[in-house]
């Protein structure tokens, strides 16, 4: 009876309290650009994107494409370089943006998000920030896949591409690696936590859908060797966008995307950068993916896992500069 | 609310008509949101009439994939069993308190589980349906430093509106073998894991 009394007392107590709304942005997850007008934003192509630029718009543009799908650009910001040292933005016009439906960008229904829409968004970003010359694309993980999809479709619109450990560029490669990309260890604590947490939060709106999967974020990909001591940050997951992009690459339940049907038409420099520690998307895998390009460079960032743009920014910046140098792109080469 | 009033009246009646109690321990393992273990104790307070009895069940539920991780649920409440010949109608209201601890928060949730179990008895067991509603009333969330540092510095700790509600419908069967009653229950439910099942046993004494 004592236990029942305690539980009933708790029920009475909480019903008397003013309860916060878990679906209200700002409580569990930050507000997006449609909910917070103080955030840097750009209305483009029927959406409002979270966008920040650094450096002079007169310099050659570097367009950054974050990972995920469903991630955001916060984990790429160290690629600006260290304060007090020569920075990329001294020589280039850096464009960071959260892709449609993710990070702090506007949320959309799944029906409004697919690969074609994403390609149109990138086209609009390029037209806005680099209207007079093709930019260089710097894409990490999913962002590397996204960059490849774009240059595959519009090879003449890209000056150079630095693909920072891109995920599988074809659905067939994804199918091959799927169990290693998302490693479902039945006895793992993260899986238990993720499932049990569903008893607390049901994914009824964007805020809760973006919040709930974060329970497992750091542990779901052990083969990637993400840093546990200096974990890459994230503003806000885009759960609907993540699902929608993956679904748009599937046909009849089979992963069917192919971002490399025309990559050999791309004659500008491409650098596929691998991390030394990633057991899934590392050097061996990127060497396979390099075969999709005519004259690729393959580089390795040492002592780092898949989050190397965050944990090893200096090495990454040096490789970006090297590729831009090779492309003869901009004034910042050969530092 | 009507259910609460009904159970209150039955509890009052039990004080008036208390009889020698029957006790039962029960347990099971299965899948319900996650791989789950359940251990419970039920004490029959009274037989209100030849057809109606009132019991107090209490149980603990633990996720079994990784036990000891600060996750679990405690339930305690009231149960009535109405017997009309071979037909049974059980109804249970169990307020619960559940906890979890993970990379982004420590949480305490409170709510209630309401279940109706119509069924029929056989010589060595029973068969029936179960219809249930599990509703979280409120959750207290306390976020980890890691979540604040790596994701959202201004996240709000405190009590939140209950965000979880699960409807379930299934079947249950029980067979008496030896000194125990062996039970199987399974069904569909709303939520991300849209089914549940449990294999268990109960011993009365």
XYZ file of C-alpha atoms in Angstrom:
540
model
C 0.000 0.000 0.000
C 2.902 2.323 0.730
C 4.194 1.964 -2.814
C 0.752 2.741 -4.222
C 0.528 5.808 -2.006
C 3.887 7.075 -3.244
C 2.951 6.578 -6.886
C -0.481 8.158 -6.440
C 1.074 11.074 -4.556
C 3.516 11.594 -7.409
C 0.629 11.573 -9.864
C -1.261 14.170 -7.856
C 1.880 16.270 -7.463
C 2.718 16.381 -11.150
C -0.848 17.068 -12.199
C -0.798 20.075 -9.882
C 2.457 21.347 -11.447
C 2.701 23.370 -14.596
C 4.100 20.965 -17.133
C 6.339 21.981 -20.018
C 5.462 20.956 -23.558
C 8.077 18.533 -24.956
C 7.007 19.427 -28.478
C 7.725 23.106 -28.074
C 10.993 24.087 -29.730
C 13.359 25.659 -27.253
C 12.578 23.175 -24.487
C 14.328 19.941 -25.476
C 15.884 21.097 -28.750
C 16.851 24.556 -29.994
C 14.546 26.674 -32.100
C 14.961 26.712 -35.854
C 15.218 29.776 -38.061
C 11.443 29.844 -38.438
C 11.052 30.061 -34.661
C 13.975 32.335 -33.785
C 14.446 35.396 -35.969
C 17.836 36.170 -34.405
C 19.444 33.197 -36.171
C 21.307 33.852 -39.446
C 18.961 32.682 -42.174
C 18.266 32.812 -45.847
C 14.961 32.336 -47.649
C 15.727 30.240 -50.679
C 13.929 27.793 -52.931
C 10.771 27.652 -50.850
C 12.459 27.126 -47.519
C 14.352 29.036 -44.857
C 17.878 27.801 -44.311
C 20.255 28.380 -41.439
C 23.273 29.906 -43.175
C 26.492 31.572 -42.053
C 29.267 32.940 -44.216
C 32.810 33.899 -43.317
C 35.326 35.867 -45.373
C 34.924 38.217 -48.278
C 32.263 37.418 -50.879
C 34.764 38.558 -53.498
C 37.011 35.575 -52.708
C 36.452 32.153 -54.278
C 33.632 30.323 -52.537
C 33.897 27.094 -50.582
C 30.471 25.526 -50.035
C 30.429 23.155 -47.055
C 28.071 20.171 -46.990
C 27.555 18.590 -43.596
C 27.015 14.931 -42.807
C 23.988 12.910 -41.892
C 21.711 12.995 -43.689
C 20.089 14.875 -40.882
C 23.186 16.411 -39.283
C 24.258 20.040 -39.257
C 27.311 22.192 -39.929
C 28.297 22.837 -36.315
C 30.841 20.014 -36.428
C 32.508 21.570 -39.483
C 33.154 24.985 -37.984
C 36.690 24.146 -36.849
C 37.552 24.041 -40.551
C 37.551 27.830 -40.421
C 40.936 27.418 -38.711
C 42.380 28.597 -35.427
C 42.023 32.253 -34.419
C 45.376 34.017 -34.637
C 46.590 31.741 -37.414
C 46.013 31.928 -41.179
C 42.418 30.878 -41.664
C 40.562 29.559 -44.674
C 38.282 32.575 -44.544
C 41.281 34.891 -45.069
C 41.515 33.551 -48.595
C 38.111 32.083 -49.366
C 34.458 32.888 -48.922
C 33.178 30.128 -46.636
C 29.514 29.161 -46.830
C 28.146 26.953 -44.051
C 24.482 25.962 -44.132
C 22.150 23.438 -42.623
C 20.445 21.400 -45.299
C 16.682 21.509 -45.756
C 14.821 20.097 -42.781
C 17.813 19.647 -40.514
C 20.070 21.501 -38.070
C 18.487 24.870 -37.407
C 16.892 25.112 -40.848
C 13.136 25.058 -41.375
C 11.356 21.748 -40.862
C 9.309 20.132 -43.624
C 7.138 17.087 -44.104
C 8.883 14.036 -45.515
C 7.006 14.468 -48.789
C 8.869 17.748 -49.385
C 12.352 16.263 -49.061
C 14.210 14.062 -51.515
C 17.507 13.939 -53.389
C 16.205 16.037 -56.295
C 15.010 18.767 -53.938
C 18.399 18.702 -52.219
C 20.165 19.088 -55.570
C 17.936 22.086 -56.367
C 18.735 23.577 -52.956
C 22.480 23.277 -53.557
C 22.057 24.795 -56.984
C 20.262 27.746 -55.399
C 22.976 28.099 -52.727
C 25.647 28.191 -55.429
C 23.681 30.700 -57.501
C 23.335 32.894 -54.434
C 26.886 32.780 -53.081
C 29.051 32.059 -56.116
C 27.083 33.355 -59.087
C 30.076 34.216 -61.246
C 32.285 31.147 -60.944
C 31.902 27.526 -59.933
C 32.643 27.010 -56.232
C 34.601 24.236 -54.554
C 32.484 21.751 -52.617
C 33.701 20.409 -49.272
C 31.468 17.543 -48.144
C 31.802 15.371 -45.066
C 30.291 11.857 -44.893
C 26.744 12.223 -46.307
C 27.891 15.676 -47.437
C 30.523 13.963 -49.605
C 27.800 11.836 -51.154
C 25.690 14.949 -51.676
C 28.604 16.789 -53.319
C 29.210 13.812 -55.590
C 25.545 13.659 -56.577
C 25.707 17.327 -57.510
C 28.919 17.187 -59.547
C 27.625 14.020 -61.183
C 24.640 16.001 -62.441
C 26.356 19.341 -63.037
C 30.064 18.629 -63.582
C 30.694 22.038 -65.111
C 29.344 23.871 -62.058
C 32.008 22.684 -59.584
C 35.629 23.897 -59.465
C 36.960 21.183 -57.139
C 35.640 18.675 -54.635
C 37.059 17.586 -51.304
C 35.129 14.520 -50.188
C 35.811 13.974 -46.503
C 35.238 10.254 -46.027
C 32.034 10.110 -48.053
C 29.517 7.353 -47.423
C 28.674 4.834 -50.143
C 28.249 6.564 -53.487
C 25.988 3.797 -54.783
C 23.121 1.889 -53.219
C 24.921 -1.354 -53.942
C 27.904 -0.266 -51.857
C 25.552 0.830 -49.098
C 23.838 -2.545 -49.076
C 27.246 -4.159 -48.764
C 28.196 -2.037 -45.757
C 24.822 -1.465 -44.140
C 25.338 -3.725 -41.158
C 28.651 -2.021 -40.404
C 27.387 1.536 -40.901
C 24.605 1.001 -38.353
C 25.904 -1.684 -36.048
C 22.910 -3.267 -34.286
C 24.517 -5.038 -31.373
C 21.560 -6.670 -29.653
C 23.283 -6.581 -26.280
C 24.553 -3.041 -26.456
C 23.596 -0.471 -23.867
C 22.746 2.146 -26.467
C 20.125 -0.069 -28.102
C 18.587 -0.874 -24.735
C 18.569 2.829 -23.844
C 17.035 3.811 -27.177
C 14.225 1.281 -26.902
C 13.470 1.887 -23.242
C 13.440 5.648 -23.782
C 10.427 5.207 -26.060
C 8.392 4.692 -22.901
C 9.103 8.321 -22.083
C 8.888 10.214 -25.346
C 6.760 9.401 -28.330
C 7.826 10.975 -31.623
C 4.731 13.103 -32.170
C 6.322 16.211 -33.656
C 9.592 17.466 -35.130
C 11.034 18.508 -31.766
C 10.543 15.095 -30.179
C 11.540 13.225 -33.331
C 14.781 15.205 -33.472
C 15.446 14.708 -29.756
C 14.753 11.022 -29.177
C 17.425 9.443 -31.449
C 20.167 11.453 -29.740
C 20.142 8.814 -26.991
C 22.134 6.566 -29.331
C 24.016 9.110 -31.416
C 27.503 8.517 -30.081
C 27.434 4.725 -30.026
C 25.530 3.541 -33.052
C 28.602 3.454 -35.314
C 31.446 1.905 -33.315
C 33.459 1.144 -36.449
C 33.706 4.860 -37.170
C 35.791 5.434 -34.030
C 34.254 8.766 -33.183
C 36.039 10.649 -30.435
C 34.627 10.046 -26.958
C 36.846 12.712 -25.380
C 36.209 15.504 -27.871
C 32.871 14.568 -29.444
C 31.702 16.535 -32.436
C 28.767 18.778 -31.504
C 25.406 19.013 -33.170
C 22.777 21.708 -32.942
C 19.800 19.616 -33.832
C 19.137 16.423 -35.706
C 16.688 16.469 -38.619
C 14.974 13.132 -38.132
C 12.349 13.522 -40.846
C 14.903 14.755 -43.375
C 17.201 11.862 -42.520
C 14.494 9.297 -43.134
C 13.183 11.040 -46.235
C 16.568 11.280 -47.930
C 17.363 7.641 -47.262
C 13.898 6.619 -48.469
C 14.243 8.652 -51.637
C 17.351 6.640 -52.497
C 15.510 3.336 -52.243
C 13.414 1.624 -54.875
C 11.088 -1.227 -53.868
C 12.933 -1.514 -50.596
C 16.341 -1.827 -52.234
C 19.020 0.860 -51.908
C 19.209 2.051 -55.470
C 20.877 5.419 -55.625
C 23.797 5.896 -57.958
C 25.660 9.188 -57.654
C 28.472 8.176 -60.001
C 26.826 7.611 -63.379
C 28.568 10.648 -64.824
C 31.454 11.391 -62.469
C 34.012 10.675 -65.157
C 32.780 13.805 -66.905
C 34.095 15.765 -63.956
C 37.638 16.755 -64.926
C 38.472 18.971 -61.957
C 40.435 17.780 -58.899
C 38.722 15.421 -56.493
C 40.288 14.475 -53.195
C 38.809 11.568 -51.240
C 40.001 11.938 -47.669
C 39.914 8.951 -45.324
C 40.595 8.769 -41.605
C 43.189 6.333 -40.342
C 40.926 4.797 -37.687
C 37.610 4.301 -39.475
C 37.130 0.573 -40.037
C 34.094 1.024 -42.272
C 34.593 4.059 -44.509
C 38.370 4.338 -44.155
C 41.206 4.104 -46.652
C 40.317 0.713 -48.151
C 36.756 1.788 -48.847
C 37.689 5.210 -50.209
C 40.223 3.550 -52.514
C 37.320 1.565 -53.980
C 35.228 4.710 -54.294
C 38.084 6.590 -55.986
C 37.630 4.290 -58.972
C 34.500 6.245 -59.850
C 36.631 9.268 -60.754
C 39.193 9.792 -63.495
C 41.987 11.535 -61.611
C 41.266 11.295 -57.920
C 43.620 11.957 -55.058
C 43.324 9.826 -51.944
C 44.538 11.237 -48.641
C 44.570 10.035 -45.065
C 44.093 12.004 -41.861
C 46.096 10.241 -39.177
C 45.145 9.411 -35.586
C 41.486 10.209 -36.161
C 38.139 8.592 -36.776
C 35.230 9.653 -38.965
C 34.778 12.938 -37.098
C 38.199 14.203 -38.217
C 36.942 17.608 -39.470
C 36.278 18.255 -35.763
C 39.110 16.354 -34.099
C 41.863 16.966 -36.672
C 40.957 20.260 -38.355
C 44.536 21.305 -39.094
C 45.282 18.188 -41.122
C 41.920 18.529 -42.864
C 42.453 22.194 -43.726
C 45.892 21.378 -45.151
C 44.329 18.758 -47.433
C 41.587 21.165 -48.512
C 44.186 23.784 -49.371
C 46.237 21.195 -51.223
C 43.254 20.266 -53.396
C 42.361 23.879 -54.070
C 46.012 24.505 -54.967
C 45.884 21.620 -57.385
C 42.767 23.122 -58.932
C 44.424 26.522 -59.143
C 41.437 27.753 -57.212
C 41.867 30.958 -55.259
C 44.686 32.805 -53.618
C 45.110 30.677 -50.531
C 47.092 27.903 -52.116
C 50.491 26.692 -50.940
C 50.278 27.819 -47.343
C -11.910 9.052 -13.787
C -14.912 6.735 -13.579
C -12.510 3.838 -13.236
C -10.804 5.517 -10.319
C -14.139 6.066 -8.580
C -15.135 2.463 -9.206
C -11.888 1.128 -7.791
C -12.212 3.459 -4.798
C -15.640 2.060 -4.030
C -14.395 -1.485 -4.413
C -11.474 -0.763 -2.104
C -13.897 0.580 0.502
C -16.053 -2.474 0.125
C -13.032 -4.684 0.645
C -12.446 -3.185 4.068
C -15.978 -4.125 5.003
C -15.922 -7.625 3.569
C -12.290 -8.649 3.895
C -11.737 -12.393 3.757
C -8.731 -14.661 4.056
C -6.348 -13.675 1.291
C -4.969 -15.649 -1.623
C -1.544 -14.727 -2.909
C 0.188 -15.171 -6.200
C 3.594 -14.458 -7.605
C 4.043 -14.166 -11.315
C 6.746 -13.393 -13.799
C 7.576 -13.447 -17.455
C 10.000 -12.582 -20.190
C 9.138 -11.096 -23.543
C 9.179 -8.109 -25.813
C 7.340 -4.913 -24.972
C 9.096 -1.811 -26.312
C 12.305 -3.671 -25.507
C 13.257 -7.128 -24.261
C 11.589 -7.113 -20.907
C 11.435 -9.108 -17.695
C 8.551 -8.816 -15.276
C 8.167 -10.004 -11.713
C 5.016 -9.407 -9.725
C 3.072 -10.202 -6.610
C -0.701 -10.132 -6.266
C -2.632 -10.221 -3.031
C -6.352 -10.870 -3.083
C -7.902 -8.441 -0.680
C -11.416 -9.718 -0.658
C -14.100 -11.709 -2.353
C -16.824 -9.134 -2.573
C -19.364 -11.618 -3.763
C -19.187 -15.148 -5.152
C -18.589 -13.544 -8.523
C -16.353 -10.573 -7.794
C -12.959 -10.372 -6.172
C -10.556 -7.528 -5.557
C -6.761 -7.793 -5.604
C -3.702 -5.597 -5.262
C -1.016 -6.381 -7.829
C 2.457 -4.885 -7.721
C 5.207 -5.576 -10.192
C 8.591 -4.499 -11.421
C 9.586 -4.447 -15.079
C 13.194 -4.379 -16.181
C 14.715 -4.187 -19.654
C 16.868 -7.281 -20.022
C 19.199 -6.313 -22.863
C 21.415 -4.467 -20.469
C 20.079 -4.787 -16.947
C 21.402 -2.611 -14.164
C 21.664 0.423 -16.369
C 19.331 2.594 -14.307
C 16.227 1.619 -16.251
C 13.075 0.084 -14.840
C 9.433 0.458 -13.995
C 7.423 -0.119 -10.850
C 3.663 -0.601 -10.990
C 1.111 -1.109 -8.269
C -2.645 -0.858 -8.354
C -5.965 -2.605 -8.128
C -7.512 -5.505 -9.982
C -11.055 -6.826 -10.078
C -12.091 -10.205 -11.410
C -15.699 -10.825 -12.322
C -16.673 -14.471 -12.914
C -19.916 -15.380 -14.675
C -19.934 -19.122 -15.131
C -17.128 -19.857 -17.596
C -16.749 -16.220 -18.509
C -14.216 -13.920 -16.867
C -13.750 -10.188 -16.959
C -10.615 -8.846 -15.343
C -9.839 -5.172 -15.077
C -6.649 -3.661 -13.783
C -5.560 -0.123 -13.065
C -1.877 0.194 -12.293
C -0.259 3.572 -11.719
C 3.446 3.358 -12.550
C 6.717 5.104 -11.994
C 9.505 4.442 -14.472
C 13.099 5.590 -14.665
C 15.834 5.747 -17.243
C 19.383 6.993 -17.445
C 21.245 7.435 -20.707
C 23.637 9.694 -22.592
C 21.296 12.660 -22.805
C 19.129 12.573 -19.684
C 17.983 10.969 -16.484
C 14.228 10.689 -16.460
C 11.394 9.722 -14.157
C 7.998 9.134 -15.678
C 4.668 8.609 -13.954
C 1.413 7.467 -15.444
C -1.095 4.644 -15.402
C -1.879 1.443 -17.233
C -5.493 0.378 -17.632
C -6.357 -3.095 -18.899
C -9.508 -5.109 -19.548
C -9.239 -8.889 -19.945
C -12.418 -10.639 -21.084
C -12.042 -14.380 -21.417
C -13.347 -17.906 -20.879
C -12.100 -20.712 -18.647
C -11.454 -24.347 -19.464
C -10.775 -27.282 -17.207
C -7.023 -26.677 -17.241
C -6.736 -23.021 -18.116
C -8.192 -19.984 -19.777
C -8.210 -18.040 -23.005
C -9.088 -14.421 -23.597
C -8.415 -11.011 -24.997
C -6.634 -8.074 -23.486
C -7.212 -4.431 -24.279
C -4.920 -1.906 -22.692
C -4.009 1.738 -22.523
C -0.682 2.844 -21.115
C -0.546 6.583 -20.620
C 2.302 8.638 -19.296
C 1.049 11.584 -17.233
C 4.313 13.431 -16.746
C 8.035 12.963 -17.188
C 10.782 14.672 -15.245
C 13.869 15.148 -17.408
C 17.278 16.111 -16.091
C 19.808 16.505 -18.879
C 23.417 15.457 -18.807
C 26.308 17.881 -19.021
C 27.319 16.145 -22.245
C 23.970 16.957 -23.859
C 24.267 20.583 -22.826
C 27.825 20.841 -24.095
C 27.512 18.897 -27.314
C 23.981 19.717 -28.366
C 21.860 22.249 -26.533
C 23.140 24.423 -23.726
C 19.729 25.920 -22.890
C 17.760 22.686 -22.691
C 15.018 22.954 -20.038
C 15.086 20.496 -17.131
C 11.896 19.788 -15.220
C 8.472 18.223 -15.507
C 7.060 17.689 -18.972
C 3.625 16.682 -20.139
C 3.433 12.942 -20.549
C 4.476 12.221 -24.053
C 3.884 8.534 -24.354
C 0.579 6.751 -24.884
C 0.272 3.176 -26.053
C -2.875 1.304 -27.005
C -2.623 -2.449 -27.149
C -4.867 -5.324 -28.121
C -3.970 -8.946 -27.942
C -4.738 -12.425 -26.767
C -3.761 -14.263 -23.630
C -3.908 -17.887 -22.716
C -3.019 -19.800 -19.578
C -2.564 -23.512 -18.903
C -2.194 -25.135 -15.483
C 0.602 -27.652 -15.395
C 1.950 -29.012 -12.155
C 1.731 -26.379 -9.478
C 2.034 -23.471 -11.844
C -0.040 -21.632 -14.375
C 1.863 -21.051 -17.628
C 0.919 -17.960 -19.545
C 1.380 -16.620 -23.039
C 0.233 -13.216 -24.136
C 0.847 -11.441 -27.438
C -0.637 -8.668 -29.483
C -0.269 -5.455 -31.401
C 0.274 -2.027 -29.970
C 0.813 1.514 -31.105
C 4.353 2.840 -30.979
C 7.627 2.227 -32.723
C 7.773 -1.448 -31.752
C 4.242 -2.365 -32.858
C 3.917 -5.740 -31.166
C 4.448 -7.376 -27.805
C 4.604 -10.868 -26.413
C 5.382 -12.492 -23.108
C 5.884 -16.007 -21.844
C 5.440 -16.340 -18.137
C 4.250 -18.311 -15.162
C 2.276 -17.747 -11.972
C 2.146 -19.651 -8.712
C -0.722 -19.208 -6.281
C -0.474 -19.991 -2.575
